[in-house]
Short mmCIF file of C-alpha atoms and ligand atoms in Angstrom, two decimals:
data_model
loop_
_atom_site.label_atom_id
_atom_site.label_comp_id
_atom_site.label_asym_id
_atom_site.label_seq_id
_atom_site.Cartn_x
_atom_site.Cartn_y
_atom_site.Cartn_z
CA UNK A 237 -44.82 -72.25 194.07
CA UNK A 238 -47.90 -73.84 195.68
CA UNK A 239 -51.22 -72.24 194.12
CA UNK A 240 -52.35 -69.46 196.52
CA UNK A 241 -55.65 -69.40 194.66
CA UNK A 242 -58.70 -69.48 196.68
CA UNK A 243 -59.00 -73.01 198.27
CA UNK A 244 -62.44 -74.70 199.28
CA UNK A 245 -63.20 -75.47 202.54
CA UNK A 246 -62.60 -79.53 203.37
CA UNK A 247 -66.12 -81.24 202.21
CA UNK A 248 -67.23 -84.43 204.25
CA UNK A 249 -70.13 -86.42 204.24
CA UNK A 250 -69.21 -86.83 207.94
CA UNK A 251 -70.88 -85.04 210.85
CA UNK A 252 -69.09 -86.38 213.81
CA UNK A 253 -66.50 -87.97 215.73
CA UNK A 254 -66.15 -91.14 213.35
CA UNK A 255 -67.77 -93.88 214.91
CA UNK A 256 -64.88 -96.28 214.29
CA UNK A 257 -61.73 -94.00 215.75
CA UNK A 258 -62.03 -95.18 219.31
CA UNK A 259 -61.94 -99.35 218.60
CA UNK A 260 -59.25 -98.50 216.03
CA UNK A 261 -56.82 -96.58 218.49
CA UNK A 262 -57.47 -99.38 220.92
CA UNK A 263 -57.00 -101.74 218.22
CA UNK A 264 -53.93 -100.05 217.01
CA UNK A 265 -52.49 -100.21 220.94
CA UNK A 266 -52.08 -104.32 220.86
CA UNK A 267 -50.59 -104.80 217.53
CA UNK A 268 -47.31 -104.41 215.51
CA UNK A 269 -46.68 -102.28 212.47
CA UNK A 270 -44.50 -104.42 210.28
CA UNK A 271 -44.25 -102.40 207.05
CA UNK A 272 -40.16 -102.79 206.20
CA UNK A 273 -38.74 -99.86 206.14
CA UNK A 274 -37.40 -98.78 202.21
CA UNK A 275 -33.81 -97.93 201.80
CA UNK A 276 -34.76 -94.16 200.61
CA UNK A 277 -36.14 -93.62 204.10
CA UNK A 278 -33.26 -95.05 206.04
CA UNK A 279 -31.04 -92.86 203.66
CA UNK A 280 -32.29 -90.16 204.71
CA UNK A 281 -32.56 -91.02 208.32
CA UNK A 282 -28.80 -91.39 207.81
CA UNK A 283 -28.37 -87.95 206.68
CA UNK A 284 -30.03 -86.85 209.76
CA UNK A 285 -28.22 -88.31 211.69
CA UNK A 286 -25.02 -87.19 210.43
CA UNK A 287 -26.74 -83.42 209.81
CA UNK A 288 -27.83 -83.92 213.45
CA UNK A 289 -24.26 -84.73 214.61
CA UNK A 290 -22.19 -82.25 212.96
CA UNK A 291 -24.70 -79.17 214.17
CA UNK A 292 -23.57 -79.92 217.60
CA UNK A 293 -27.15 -79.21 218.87
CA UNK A 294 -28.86 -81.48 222.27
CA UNK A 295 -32.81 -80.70 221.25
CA UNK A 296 -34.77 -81.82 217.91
CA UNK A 297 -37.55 -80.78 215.90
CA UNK A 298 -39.47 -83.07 214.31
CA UNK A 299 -41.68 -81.19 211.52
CA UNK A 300 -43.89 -84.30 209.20
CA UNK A 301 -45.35 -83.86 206.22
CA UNK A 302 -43.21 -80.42 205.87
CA UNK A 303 -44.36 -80.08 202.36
CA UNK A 304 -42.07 -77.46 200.63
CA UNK A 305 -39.89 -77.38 204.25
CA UNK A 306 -41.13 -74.00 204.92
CA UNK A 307 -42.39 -74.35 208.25
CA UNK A 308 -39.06 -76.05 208.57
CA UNK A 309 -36.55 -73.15 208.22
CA UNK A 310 -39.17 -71.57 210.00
CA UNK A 311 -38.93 -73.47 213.55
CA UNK A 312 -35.09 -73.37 212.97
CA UNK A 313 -34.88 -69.28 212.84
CA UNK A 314 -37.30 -69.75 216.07
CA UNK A 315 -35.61 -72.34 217.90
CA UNK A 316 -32.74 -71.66 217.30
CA UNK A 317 -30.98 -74.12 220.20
CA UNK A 318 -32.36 -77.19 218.08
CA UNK A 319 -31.92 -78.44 215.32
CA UNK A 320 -34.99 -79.09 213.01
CA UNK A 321 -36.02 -82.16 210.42
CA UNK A 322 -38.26 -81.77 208.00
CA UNK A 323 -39.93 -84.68 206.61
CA UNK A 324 -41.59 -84.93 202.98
CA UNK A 325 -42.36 -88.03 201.04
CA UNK A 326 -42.96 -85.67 197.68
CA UNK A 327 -39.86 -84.83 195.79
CA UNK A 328 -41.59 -82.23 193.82
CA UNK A 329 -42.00 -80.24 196.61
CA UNK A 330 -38.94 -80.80 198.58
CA UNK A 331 -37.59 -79.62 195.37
CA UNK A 332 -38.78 -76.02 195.79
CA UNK A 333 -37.51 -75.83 199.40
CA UNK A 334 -34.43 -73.99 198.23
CA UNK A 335 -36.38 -70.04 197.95
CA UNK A 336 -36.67 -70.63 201.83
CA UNK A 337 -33.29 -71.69 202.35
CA UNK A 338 -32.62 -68.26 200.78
CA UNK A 339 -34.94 -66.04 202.66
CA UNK A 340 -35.32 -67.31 205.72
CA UNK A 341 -32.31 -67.02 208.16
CA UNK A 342 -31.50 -70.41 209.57
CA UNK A 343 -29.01 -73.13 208.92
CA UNK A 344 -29.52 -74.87 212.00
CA UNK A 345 -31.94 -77.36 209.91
CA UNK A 346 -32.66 -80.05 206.91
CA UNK A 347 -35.35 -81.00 205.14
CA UNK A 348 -35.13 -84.86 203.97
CA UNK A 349 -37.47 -86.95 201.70
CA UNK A 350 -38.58 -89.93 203.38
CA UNK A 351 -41.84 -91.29 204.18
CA UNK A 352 -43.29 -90.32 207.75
CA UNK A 353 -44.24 -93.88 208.27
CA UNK A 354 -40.55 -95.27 208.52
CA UNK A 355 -38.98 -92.17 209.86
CA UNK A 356 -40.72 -91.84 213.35
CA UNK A 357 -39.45 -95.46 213.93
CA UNK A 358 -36.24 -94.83 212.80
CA UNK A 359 -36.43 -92.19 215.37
CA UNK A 360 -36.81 -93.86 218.43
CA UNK A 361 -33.43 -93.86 219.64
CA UNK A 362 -33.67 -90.47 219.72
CA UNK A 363 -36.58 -89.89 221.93
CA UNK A 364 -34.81 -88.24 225.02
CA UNK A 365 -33.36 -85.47 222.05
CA UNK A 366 -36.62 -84.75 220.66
CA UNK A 367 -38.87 -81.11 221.98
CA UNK A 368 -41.87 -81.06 219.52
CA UNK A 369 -43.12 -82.74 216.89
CA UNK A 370 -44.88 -80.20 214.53
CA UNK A 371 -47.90 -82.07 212.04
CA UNK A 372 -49.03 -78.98 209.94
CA UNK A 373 -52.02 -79.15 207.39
CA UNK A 374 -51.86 -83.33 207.10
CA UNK A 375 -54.02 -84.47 204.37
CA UNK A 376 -57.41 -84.54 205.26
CA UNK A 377 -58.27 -87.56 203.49
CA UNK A 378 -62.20 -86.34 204.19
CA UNK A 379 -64.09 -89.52 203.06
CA UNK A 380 -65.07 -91.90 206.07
CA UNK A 381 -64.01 -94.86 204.78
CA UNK A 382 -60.44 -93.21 204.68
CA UNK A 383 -59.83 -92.91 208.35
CA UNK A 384 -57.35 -94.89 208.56
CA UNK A 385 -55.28 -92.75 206.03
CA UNK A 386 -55.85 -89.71 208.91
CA UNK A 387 -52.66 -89.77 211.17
CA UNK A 388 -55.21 -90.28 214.33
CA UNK A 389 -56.59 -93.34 212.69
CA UNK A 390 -52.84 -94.88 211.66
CA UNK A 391 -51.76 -97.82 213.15
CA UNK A 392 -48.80 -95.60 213.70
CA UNK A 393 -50.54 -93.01 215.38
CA UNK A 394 -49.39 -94.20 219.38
CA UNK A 395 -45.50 -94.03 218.15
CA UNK A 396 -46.21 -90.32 216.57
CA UNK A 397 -47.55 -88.75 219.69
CA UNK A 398 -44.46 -91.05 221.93
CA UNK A 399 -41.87 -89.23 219.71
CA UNK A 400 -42.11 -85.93 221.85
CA UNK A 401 -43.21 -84.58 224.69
CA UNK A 402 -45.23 -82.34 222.76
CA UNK A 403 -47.29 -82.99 219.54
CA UNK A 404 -48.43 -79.80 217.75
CA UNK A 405 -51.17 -80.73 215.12
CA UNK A 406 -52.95 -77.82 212.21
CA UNK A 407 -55.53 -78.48 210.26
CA UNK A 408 -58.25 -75.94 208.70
CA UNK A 409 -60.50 -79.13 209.19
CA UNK A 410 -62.53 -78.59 212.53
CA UNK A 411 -63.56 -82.27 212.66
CA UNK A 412 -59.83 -83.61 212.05
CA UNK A 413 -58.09 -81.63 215.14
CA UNK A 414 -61.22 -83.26 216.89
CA UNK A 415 -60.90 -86.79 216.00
CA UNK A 416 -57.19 -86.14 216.74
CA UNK A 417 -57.52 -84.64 220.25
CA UNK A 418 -59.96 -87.39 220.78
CA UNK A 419 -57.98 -90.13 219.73
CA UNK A 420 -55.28 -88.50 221.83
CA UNK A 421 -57.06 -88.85 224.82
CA UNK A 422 -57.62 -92.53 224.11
CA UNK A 423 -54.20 -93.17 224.69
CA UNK A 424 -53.88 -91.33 227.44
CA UNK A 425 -52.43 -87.98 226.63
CA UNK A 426 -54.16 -84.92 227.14
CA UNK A 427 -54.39 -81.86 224.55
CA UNK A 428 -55.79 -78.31 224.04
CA UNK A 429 -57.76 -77.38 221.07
CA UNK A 430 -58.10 -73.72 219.68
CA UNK A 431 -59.03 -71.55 216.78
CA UNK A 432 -55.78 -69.93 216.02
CA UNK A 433 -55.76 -66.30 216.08
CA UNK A 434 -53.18 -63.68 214.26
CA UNK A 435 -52.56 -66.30 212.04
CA UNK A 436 -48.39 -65.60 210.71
CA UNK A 437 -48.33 -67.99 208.12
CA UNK A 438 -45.30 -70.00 207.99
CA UNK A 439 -46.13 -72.54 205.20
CA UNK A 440 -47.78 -72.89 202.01
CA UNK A 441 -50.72 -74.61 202.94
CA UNK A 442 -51.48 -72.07 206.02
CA UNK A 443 -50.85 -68.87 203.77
CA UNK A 444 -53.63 -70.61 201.01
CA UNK A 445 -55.91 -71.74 203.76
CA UNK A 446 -55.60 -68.41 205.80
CA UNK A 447 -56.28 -66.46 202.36
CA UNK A 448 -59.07 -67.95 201.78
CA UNK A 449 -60.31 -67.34 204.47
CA UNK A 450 -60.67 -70.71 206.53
CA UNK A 451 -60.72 -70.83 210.17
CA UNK A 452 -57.12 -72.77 211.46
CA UNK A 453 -56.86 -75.15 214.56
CA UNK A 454 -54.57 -76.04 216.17
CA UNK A 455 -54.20 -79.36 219.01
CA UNK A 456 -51.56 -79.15 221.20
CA UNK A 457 -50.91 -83.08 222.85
CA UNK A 458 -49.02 -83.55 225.75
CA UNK A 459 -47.25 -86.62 226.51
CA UNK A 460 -48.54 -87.38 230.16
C1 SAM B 254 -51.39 -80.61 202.57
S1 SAM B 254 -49.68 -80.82 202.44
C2 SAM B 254 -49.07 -79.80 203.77
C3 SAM B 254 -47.63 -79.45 203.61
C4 SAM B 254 -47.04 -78.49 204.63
N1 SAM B 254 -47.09 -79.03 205.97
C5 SAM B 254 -47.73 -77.16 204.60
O1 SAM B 254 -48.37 -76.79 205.59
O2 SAM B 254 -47.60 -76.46 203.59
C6 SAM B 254 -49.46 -82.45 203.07
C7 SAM B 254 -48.08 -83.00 202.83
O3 SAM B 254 -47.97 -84.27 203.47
C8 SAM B 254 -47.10 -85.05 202.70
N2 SAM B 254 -47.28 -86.47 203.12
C9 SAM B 254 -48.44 -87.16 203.15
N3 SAM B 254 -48.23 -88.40 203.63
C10 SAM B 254 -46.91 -88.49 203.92
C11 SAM B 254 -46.07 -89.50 204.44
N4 SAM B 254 -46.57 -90.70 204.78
N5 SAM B 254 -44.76 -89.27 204.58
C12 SAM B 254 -44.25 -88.06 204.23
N6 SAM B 254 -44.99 -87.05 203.73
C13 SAM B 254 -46.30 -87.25 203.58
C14 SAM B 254 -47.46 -84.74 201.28
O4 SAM B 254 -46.41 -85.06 200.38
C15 SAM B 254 -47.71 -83.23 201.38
O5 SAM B 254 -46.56 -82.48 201.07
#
């Protein structure tokens, strides 16, 4: 299981808004992302596709970055009239999905490794299918120079938030659901930003973050 330790607050040397997130989203906005997409990904796009088919369901769930998939099996005992992917480039923890499979009731779900990168193109034909795309605890990647390793600051960032009609981001960073709402709004969408109360954790990273006591945010983005 993920350590459930005490966990430090994120640590930046940044104060603000970075100063580079606006001309990157607009630079972002007027060019191509080329990176080919690597035959593990569209494996497992397959297998979604096929998951996706059999279940018989109209309405998708995106969940990136799902970690151990427990948010995943989550949303699916929740929503139950869609059908939920769960997205994890790390086989280590995909590999210790299978406790949740066992306690939480849902079957209407499958959690995949493939890299978030390839698998929101891959999704595109799918766009009219997919409800919410859930973005839970992303790394933080706190270091200035690394915003373009945030999701706000990826050239991929316009196709995440096109995916569905609503994006649902959590992070226990205050200055990352920020940047994110902000970058958002660069592109035209428009989002909500709150402190989440009566926290429920429903994955690893929210349980360690809520035990220790950080505050949790949450941006909702809607697609206009
Ligand atoms: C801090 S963990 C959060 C996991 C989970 N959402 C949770 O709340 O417990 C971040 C996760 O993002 C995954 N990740 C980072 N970049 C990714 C990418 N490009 N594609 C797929 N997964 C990625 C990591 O493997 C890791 O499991």
């Amino acid at each position: 299981m993920i350590n459930t330790t005490q966990s430090r607050a994120v640590e930046s040397t940044q104060t603000g808004i970075h100063e580079h997130i606006e001309s990157l989203v607009r630079k972002h906005t007027v060019s191509q992302y080329l990176r080919p997409i690597p035959d593990f990904s569209r494996s497992a796009f397959q297998e979604f596709e096929r998951q996706f088919a059999a279940s018989g369901k109209k309405h998708i769930i995106v969940d990136s970055c799902c970690g151990t998939g427990e948010s995943t099996a989550h949303l699916a005992a929740h929503y139950e009239d869609c059908f939920v992917v769960g997205v994890d480039k790390s086989a280590h923890r995909l590999g210790k999905h299978l406790l949740h499979r066992e306690a939480i009731n849902a079957s209407n779900y499958v959690v995949l490794r493939a890299d978030v990168e390839d698998f929101v193109r891959l999704l595109e034909p799918y766009l009219l299918f997919i409800d919410k795309h859930c973005i839970f605890y992303p790394n933080p990647y706190p270091k200035p120079h690394h915003i373009m390793r945030r999701w706000h600051g990826h050239p991929l960032f316009a196709t995440m938030l096109h995916l569905a009609p609503l994006t649902e981001l959590r992070t226990n960073w205050r200055l990352y659901a920020e940047e994110f709402a902000f970058a958002a709004s660069l592109l035209g969408y428009t989002s909500r930003m709150q402190e989440m109360q009566d926290v429920q954790p429903i994955s690893a990273f929210e349980r360690k973050y809520h035990a220790s006591g950080h505050t949790l945010f949450q941006v909702v983005v809607e697609r206009p």
